[in-house]
PDB file of C-alpha atoms in Angstrom:
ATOM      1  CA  UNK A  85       0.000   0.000   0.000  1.00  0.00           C
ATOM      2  CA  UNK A  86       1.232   3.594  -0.671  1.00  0.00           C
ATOM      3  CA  UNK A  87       0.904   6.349   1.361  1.00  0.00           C
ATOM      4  CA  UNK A  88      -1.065   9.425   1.160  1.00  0.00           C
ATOM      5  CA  UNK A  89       2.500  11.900   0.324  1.00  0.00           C
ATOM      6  CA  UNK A  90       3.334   9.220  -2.216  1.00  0.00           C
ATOM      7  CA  UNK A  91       0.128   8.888  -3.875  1.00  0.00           C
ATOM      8  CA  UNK A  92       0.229  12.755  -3.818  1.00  0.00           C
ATOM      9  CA  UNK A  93       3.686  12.927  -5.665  1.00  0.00           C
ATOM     10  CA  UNK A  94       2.707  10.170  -8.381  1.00  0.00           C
ATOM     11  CA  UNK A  95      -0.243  12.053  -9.031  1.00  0.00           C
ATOM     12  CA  UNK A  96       2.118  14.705  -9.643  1.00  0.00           C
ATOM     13  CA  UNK A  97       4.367  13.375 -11.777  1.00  0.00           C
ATOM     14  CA  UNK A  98       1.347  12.066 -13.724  1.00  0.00           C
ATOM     15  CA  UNK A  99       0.292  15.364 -14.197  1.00  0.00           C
ATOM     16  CA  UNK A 100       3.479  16.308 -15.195  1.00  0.00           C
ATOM     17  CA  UNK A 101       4.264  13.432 -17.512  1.00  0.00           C
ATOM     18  CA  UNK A 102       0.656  14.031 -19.337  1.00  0.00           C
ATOM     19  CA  UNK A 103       1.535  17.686 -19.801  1.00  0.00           C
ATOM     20  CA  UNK A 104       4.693  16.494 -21.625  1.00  0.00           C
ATOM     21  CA  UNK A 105       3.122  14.218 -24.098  1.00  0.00           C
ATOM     22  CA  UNK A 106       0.811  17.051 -25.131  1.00  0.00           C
ATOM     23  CA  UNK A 107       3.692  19.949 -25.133  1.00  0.00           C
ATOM     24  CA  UNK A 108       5.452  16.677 -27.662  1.00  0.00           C
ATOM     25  CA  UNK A 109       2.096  15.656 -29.488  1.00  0.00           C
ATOM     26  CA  UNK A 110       2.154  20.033 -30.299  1.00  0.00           C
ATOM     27  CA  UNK A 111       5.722  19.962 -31.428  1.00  0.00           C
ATOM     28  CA  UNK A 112       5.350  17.426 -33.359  1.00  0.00           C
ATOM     29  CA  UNK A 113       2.551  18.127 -35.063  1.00  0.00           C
ATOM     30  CA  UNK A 114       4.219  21.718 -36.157  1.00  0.00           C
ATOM     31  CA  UNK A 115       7.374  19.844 -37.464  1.00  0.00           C
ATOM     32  CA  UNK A 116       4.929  17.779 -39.611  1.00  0.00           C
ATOM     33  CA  UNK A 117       3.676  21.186 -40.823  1.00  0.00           C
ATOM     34  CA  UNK A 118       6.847  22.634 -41.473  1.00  0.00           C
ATOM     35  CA  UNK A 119       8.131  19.581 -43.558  1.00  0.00           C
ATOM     36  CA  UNK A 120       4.674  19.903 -45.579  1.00  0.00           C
ATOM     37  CA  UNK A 121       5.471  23.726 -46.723  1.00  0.00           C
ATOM     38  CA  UNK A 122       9.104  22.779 -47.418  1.00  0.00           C
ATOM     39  CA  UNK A 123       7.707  20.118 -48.994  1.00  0.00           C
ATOM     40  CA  UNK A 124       5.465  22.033 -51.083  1.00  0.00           C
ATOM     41  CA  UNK A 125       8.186  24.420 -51.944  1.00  0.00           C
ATOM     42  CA  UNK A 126      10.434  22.441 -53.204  1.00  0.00           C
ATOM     43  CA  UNK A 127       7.616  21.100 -55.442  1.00  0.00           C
ATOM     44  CA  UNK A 128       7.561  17.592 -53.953  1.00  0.00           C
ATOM     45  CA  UNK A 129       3.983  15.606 -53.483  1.00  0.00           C
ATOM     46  CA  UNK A 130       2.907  12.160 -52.334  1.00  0.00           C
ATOM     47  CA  UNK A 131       2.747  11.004 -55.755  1.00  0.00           C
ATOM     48  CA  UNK A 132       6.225  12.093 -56.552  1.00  0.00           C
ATOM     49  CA  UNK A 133       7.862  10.150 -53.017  1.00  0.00           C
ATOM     50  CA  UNK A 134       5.432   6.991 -54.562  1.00  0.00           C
ATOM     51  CA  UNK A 135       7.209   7.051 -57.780  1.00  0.00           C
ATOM     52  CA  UNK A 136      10.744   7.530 -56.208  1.00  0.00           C
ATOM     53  CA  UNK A 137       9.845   4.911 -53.581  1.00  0.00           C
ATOM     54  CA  UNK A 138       8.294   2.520 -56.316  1.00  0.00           C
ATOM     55  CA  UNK A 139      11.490   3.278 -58.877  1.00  0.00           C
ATOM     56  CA  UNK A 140      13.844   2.437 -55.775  1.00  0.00           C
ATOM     57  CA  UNK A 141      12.195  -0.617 -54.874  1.00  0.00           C
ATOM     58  CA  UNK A 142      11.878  -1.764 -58.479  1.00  0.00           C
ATOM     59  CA  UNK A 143      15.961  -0.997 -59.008  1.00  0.00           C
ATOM     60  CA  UNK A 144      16.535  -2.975 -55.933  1.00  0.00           C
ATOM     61  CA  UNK A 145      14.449  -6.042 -56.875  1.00  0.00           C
ATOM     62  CA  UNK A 146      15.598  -6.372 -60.327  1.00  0.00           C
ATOM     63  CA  UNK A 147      19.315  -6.324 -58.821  1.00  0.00           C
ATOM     64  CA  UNK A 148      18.877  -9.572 -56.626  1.00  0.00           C
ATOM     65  CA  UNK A 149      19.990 -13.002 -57.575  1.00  0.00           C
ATOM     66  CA  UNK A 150      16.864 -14.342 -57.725  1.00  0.00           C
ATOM     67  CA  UNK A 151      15.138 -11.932 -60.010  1.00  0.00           C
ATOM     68  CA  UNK A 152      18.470 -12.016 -62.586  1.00  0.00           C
ATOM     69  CA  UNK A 153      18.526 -15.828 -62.471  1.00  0.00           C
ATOM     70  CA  UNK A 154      14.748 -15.990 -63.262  1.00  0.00           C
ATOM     71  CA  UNK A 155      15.099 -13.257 -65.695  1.00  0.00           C
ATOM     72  CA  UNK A 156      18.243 -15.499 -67.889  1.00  0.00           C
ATOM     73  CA  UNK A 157      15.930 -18.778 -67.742  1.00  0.00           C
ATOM     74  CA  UNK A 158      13.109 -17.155 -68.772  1.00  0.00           C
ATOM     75  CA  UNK A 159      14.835 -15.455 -71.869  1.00  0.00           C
ATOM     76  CA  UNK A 160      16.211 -18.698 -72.593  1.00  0.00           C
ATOM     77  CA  UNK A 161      12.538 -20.575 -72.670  1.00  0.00           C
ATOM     78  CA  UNK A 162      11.479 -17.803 -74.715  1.00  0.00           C
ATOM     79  CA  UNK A 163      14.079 -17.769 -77.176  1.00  0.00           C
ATOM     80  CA  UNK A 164      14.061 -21.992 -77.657  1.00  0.00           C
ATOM     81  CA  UNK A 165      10.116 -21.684 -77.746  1.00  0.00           C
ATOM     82  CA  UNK A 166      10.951 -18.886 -80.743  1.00  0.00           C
ATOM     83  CA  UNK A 167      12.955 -21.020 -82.373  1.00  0.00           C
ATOM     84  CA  UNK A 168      10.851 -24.406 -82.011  1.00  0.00           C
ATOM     85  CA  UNK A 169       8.065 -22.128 -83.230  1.00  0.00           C
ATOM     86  CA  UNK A 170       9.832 -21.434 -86.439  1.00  0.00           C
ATOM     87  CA  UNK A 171      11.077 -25.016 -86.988  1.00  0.00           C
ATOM     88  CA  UNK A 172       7.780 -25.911 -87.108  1.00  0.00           C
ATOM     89  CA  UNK A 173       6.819 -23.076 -89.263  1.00  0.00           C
ATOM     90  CA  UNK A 174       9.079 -24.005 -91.679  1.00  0.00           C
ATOM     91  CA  UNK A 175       8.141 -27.976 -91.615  1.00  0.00           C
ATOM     92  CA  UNK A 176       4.829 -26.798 -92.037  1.00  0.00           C
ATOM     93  CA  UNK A 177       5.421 -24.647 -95.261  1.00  0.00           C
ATOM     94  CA  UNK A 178       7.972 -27.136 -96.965  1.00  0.00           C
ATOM     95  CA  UNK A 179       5.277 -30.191 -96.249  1.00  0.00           C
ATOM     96  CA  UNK A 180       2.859 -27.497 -97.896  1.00  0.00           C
ATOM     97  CA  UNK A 181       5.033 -26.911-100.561  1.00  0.00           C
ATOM     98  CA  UNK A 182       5.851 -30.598-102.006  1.00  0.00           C
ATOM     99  CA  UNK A 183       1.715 -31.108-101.146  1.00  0.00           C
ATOM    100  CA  UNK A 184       0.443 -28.357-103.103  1.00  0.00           C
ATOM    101  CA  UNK A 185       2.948 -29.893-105.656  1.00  0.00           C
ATOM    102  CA  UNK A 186       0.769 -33.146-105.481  1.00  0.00           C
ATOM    103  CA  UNK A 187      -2.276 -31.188-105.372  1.00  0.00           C
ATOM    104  CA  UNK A 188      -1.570 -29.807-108.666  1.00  0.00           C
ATOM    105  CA  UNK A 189      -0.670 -33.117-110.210  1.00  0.00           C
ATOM    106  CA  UNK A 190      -2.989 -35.778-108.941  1.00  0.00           C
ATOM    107  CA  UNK A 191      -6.029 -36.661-110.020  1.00  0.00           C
ATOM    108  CA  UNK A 192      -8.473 -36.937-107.113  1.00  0.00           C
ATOM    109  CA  UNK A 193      -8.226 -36.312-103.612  1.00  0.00           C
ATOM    110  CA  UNK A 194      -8.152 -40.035-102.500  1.00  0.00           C
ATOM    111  CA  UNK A 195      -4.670 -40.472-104.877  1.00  0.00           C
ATOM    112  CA  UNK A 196      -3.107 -37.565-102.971  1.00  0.00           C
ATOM    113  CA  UNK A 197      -4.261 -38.429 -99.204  1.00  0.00           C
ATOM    114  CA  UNK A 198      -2.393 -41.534-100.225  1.00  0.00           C
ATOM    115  CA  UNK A 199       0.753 -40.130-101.337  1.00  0.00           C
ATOM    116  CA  UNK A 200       3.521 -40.810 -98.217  1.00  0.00           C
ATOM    117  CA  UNK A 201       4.423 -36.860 -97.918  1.00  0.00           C
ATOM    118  CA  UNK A 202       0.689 -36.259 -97.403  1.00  0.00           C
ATOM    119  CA  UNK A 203       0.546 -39.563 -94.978  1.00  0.00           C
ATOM    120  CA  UNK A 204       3.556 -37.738 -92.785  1.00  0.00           C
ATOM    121  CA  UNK A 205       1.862 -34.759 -92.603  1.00  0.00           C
ATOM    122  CA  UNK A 206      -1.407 -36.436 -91.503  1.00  0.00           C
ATOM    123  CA  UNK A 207       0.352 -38.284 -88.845  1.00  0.00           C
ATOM    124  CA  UNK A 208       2.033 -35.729 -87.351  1.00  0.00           C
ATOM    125  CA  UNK A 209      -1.397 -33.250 -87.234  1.00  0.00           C
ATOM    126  CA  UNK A 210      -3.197 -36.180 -85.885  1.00  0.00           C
ATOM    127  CA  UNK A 211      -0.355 -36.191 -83.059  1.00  0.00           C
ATOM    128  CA  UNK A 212      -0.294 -32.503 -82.059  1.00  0.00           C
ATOM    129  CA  UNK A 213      -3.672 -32.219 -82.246  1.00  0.00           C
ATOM    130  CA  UNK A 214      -4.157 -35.307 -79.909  1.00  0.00           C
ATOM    131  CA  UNK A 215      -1.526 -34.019 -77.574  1.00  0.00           C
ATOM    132  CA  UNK A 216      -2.665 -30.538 -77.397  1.00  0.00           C
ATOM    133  CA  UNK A 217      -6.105 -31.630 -76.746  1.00  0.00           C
ATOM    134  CA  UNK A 218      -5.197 -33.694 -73.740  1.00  0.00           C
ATOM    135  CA  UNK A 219      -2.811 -31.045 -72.504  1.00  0.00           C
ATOM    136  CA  UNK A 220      -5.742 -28.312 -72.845  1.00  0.00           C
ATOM    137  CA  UNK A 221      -9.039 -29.743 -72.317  1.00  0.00           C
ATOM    138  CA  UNK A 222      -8.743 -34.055 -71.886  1.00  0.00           C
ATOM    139  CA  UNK A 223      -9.491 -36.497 -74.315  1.00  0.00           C
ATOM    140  CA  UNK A 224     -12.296 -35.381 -75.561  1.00  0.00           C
ATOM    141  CA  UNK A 225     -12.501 -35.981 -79.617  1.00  0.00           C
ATOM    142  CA  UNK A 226     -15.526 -34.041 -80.225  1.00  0.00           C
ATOM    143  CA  UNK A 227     -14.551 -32.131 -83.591  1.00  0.00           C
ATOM    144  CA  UNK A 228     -14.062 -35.882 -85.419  1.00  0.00           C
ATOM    145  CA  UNK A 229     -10.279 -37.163 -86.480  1.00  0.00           C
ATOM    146  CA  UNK A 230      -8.411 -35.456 -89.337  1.00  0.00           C
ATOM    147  CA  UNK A 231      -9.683 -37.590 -91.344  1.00  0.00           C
ATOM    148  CA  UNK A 232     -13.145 -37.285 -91.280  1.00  0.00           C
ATOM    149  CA  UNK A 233     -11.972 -32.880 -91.478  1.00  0.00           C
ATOM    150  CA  UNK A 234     -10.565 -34.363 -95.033  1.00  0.00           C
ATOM    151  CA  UNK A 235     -13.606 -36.211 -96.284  1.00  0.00           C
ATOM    152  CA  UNK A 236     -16.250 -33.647 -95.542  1.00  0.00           C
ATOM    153  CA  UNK A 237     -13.441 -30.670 -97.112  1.00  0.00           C
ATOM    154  CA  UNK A 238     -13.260 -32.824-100.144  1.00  0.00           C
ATOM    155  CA  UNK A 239     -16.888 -33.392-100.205  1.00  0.00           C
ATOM    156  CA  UNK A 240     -17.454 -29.817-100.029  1.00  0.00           C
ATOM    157  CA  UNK A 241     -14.830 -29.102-103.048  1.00  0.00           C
ATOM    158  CA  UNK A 242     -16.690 -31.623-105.333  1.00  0.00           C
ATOM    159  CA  UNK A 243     -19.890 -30.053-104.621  1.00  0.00           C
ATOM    160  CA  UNK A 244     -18.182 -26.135-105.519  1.00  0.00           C
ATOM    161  CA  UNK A 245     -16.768 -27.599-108.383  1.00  0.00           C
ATOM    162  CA  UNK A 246     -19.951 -29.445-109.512  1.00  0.00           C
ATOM    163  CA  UNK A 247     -21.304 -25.450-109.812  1.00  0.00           C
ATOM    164  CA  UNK A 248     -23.576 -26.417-106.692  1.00  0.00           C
ATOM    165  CA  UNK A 249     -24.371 -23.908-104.098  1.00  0.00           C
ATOM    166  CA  UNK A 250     -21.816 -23.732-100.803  1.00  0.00           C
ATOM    167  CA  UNK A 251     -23.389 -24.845 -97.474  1.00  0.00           C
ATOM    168  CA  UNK A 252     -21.470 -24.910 -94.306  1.00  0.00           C
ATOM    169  CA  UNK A 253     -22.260 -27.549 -92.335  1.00  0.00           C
ATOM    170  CA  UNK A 254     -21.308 -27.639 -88.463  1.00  0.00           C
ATOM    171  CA  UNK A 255     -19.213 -30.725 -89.211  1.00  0.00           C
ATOM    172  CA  UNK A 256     -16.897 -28.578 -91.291  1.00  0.00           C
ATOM    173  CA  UNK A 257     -16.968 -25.947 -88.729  1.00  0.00           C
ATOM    174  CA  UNK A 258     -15.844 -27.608 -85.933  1.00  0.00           C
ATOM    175  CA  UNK A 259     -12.093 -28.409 -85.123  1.00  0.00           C
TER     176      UNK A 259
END
């Protein structure tokens, strides 16, 4: 228990120590104003400290070892998925090339679906169609093989050619 003088002097120094926080809170609070008009005069805002503050941290990240190392590997996946792309670009366009040349010199579309360049090409559609189709969305075969794509195309060219009028069916849509 405390006695009657000491409770008298903590009050006291309660007093005292309250007066101090507000005579701080005050000072303060003016400092805060006086870095605002300096602030102001030197014609910096919050949205100017944001961009320095955003440009720092941005400098800083891209300057770790993480960020560089994940930077490198992902410019090298890009640049082998560039040049995969293009490979198979220019597979596509020569197996084009030496078709149309088949195209042009066979005499129905059953002789040329038999040739072996257009065989090759089938079998390798057939493959990364089948494989992109389970990577993307399952198994499921809904827009028919590329075979039955051929059939209905060429049955669709023989009608055009017999002069009759073009229909497009959902079967040919679909892919």
């Amino acid at each position: 228990m405390l006695s009657e003088e000491e409770k008298e002097e903590l009050k006291a120094e309660l007093v005292q120590l309250e007066d101090e926080i507000t005579t701080l809170r005050q000072v303060l609070s003016a400092k805060e104003r006086h870095l605002v008009e300096i602030k102001q005069k030197l014609g910096m805002n919050l949205m100017n400290e944001l961009k320095q503050n955003f440009s720092r941290s941005w400098h800083d990240m891209q300057t770790t070892t993480a960020y560089k190392k994940t930077h490198e590997t992902l410019s090298h996946a890009g640049q082998k998925a560039t040049a995969a792309f293009s490979n198979v670009g220019t597979a596509i366009s020569k197996k084009f090339g030496d078709m149309r040349y088949s195209i042009r010199h066979s005499i129905s579309m059953p002789a040329m679906r038999n040739s072996p360049t257009f065989k090759s090409f089938e079998e390798r559609v057939e493959t990364t169609v089948t494989s992109l189709k389970t990577k993307v969305g399952g198994t499921n075969h809904s827009g028919g093989s590329f075979e039955e794509v051929l059939n209905s195309t060429a049955h669709a060219s023989s009608q055009n050619a017999a002069g009759g009028p073009r229909q497009t069916t959902d079967e040919e849509l679909q892919c």
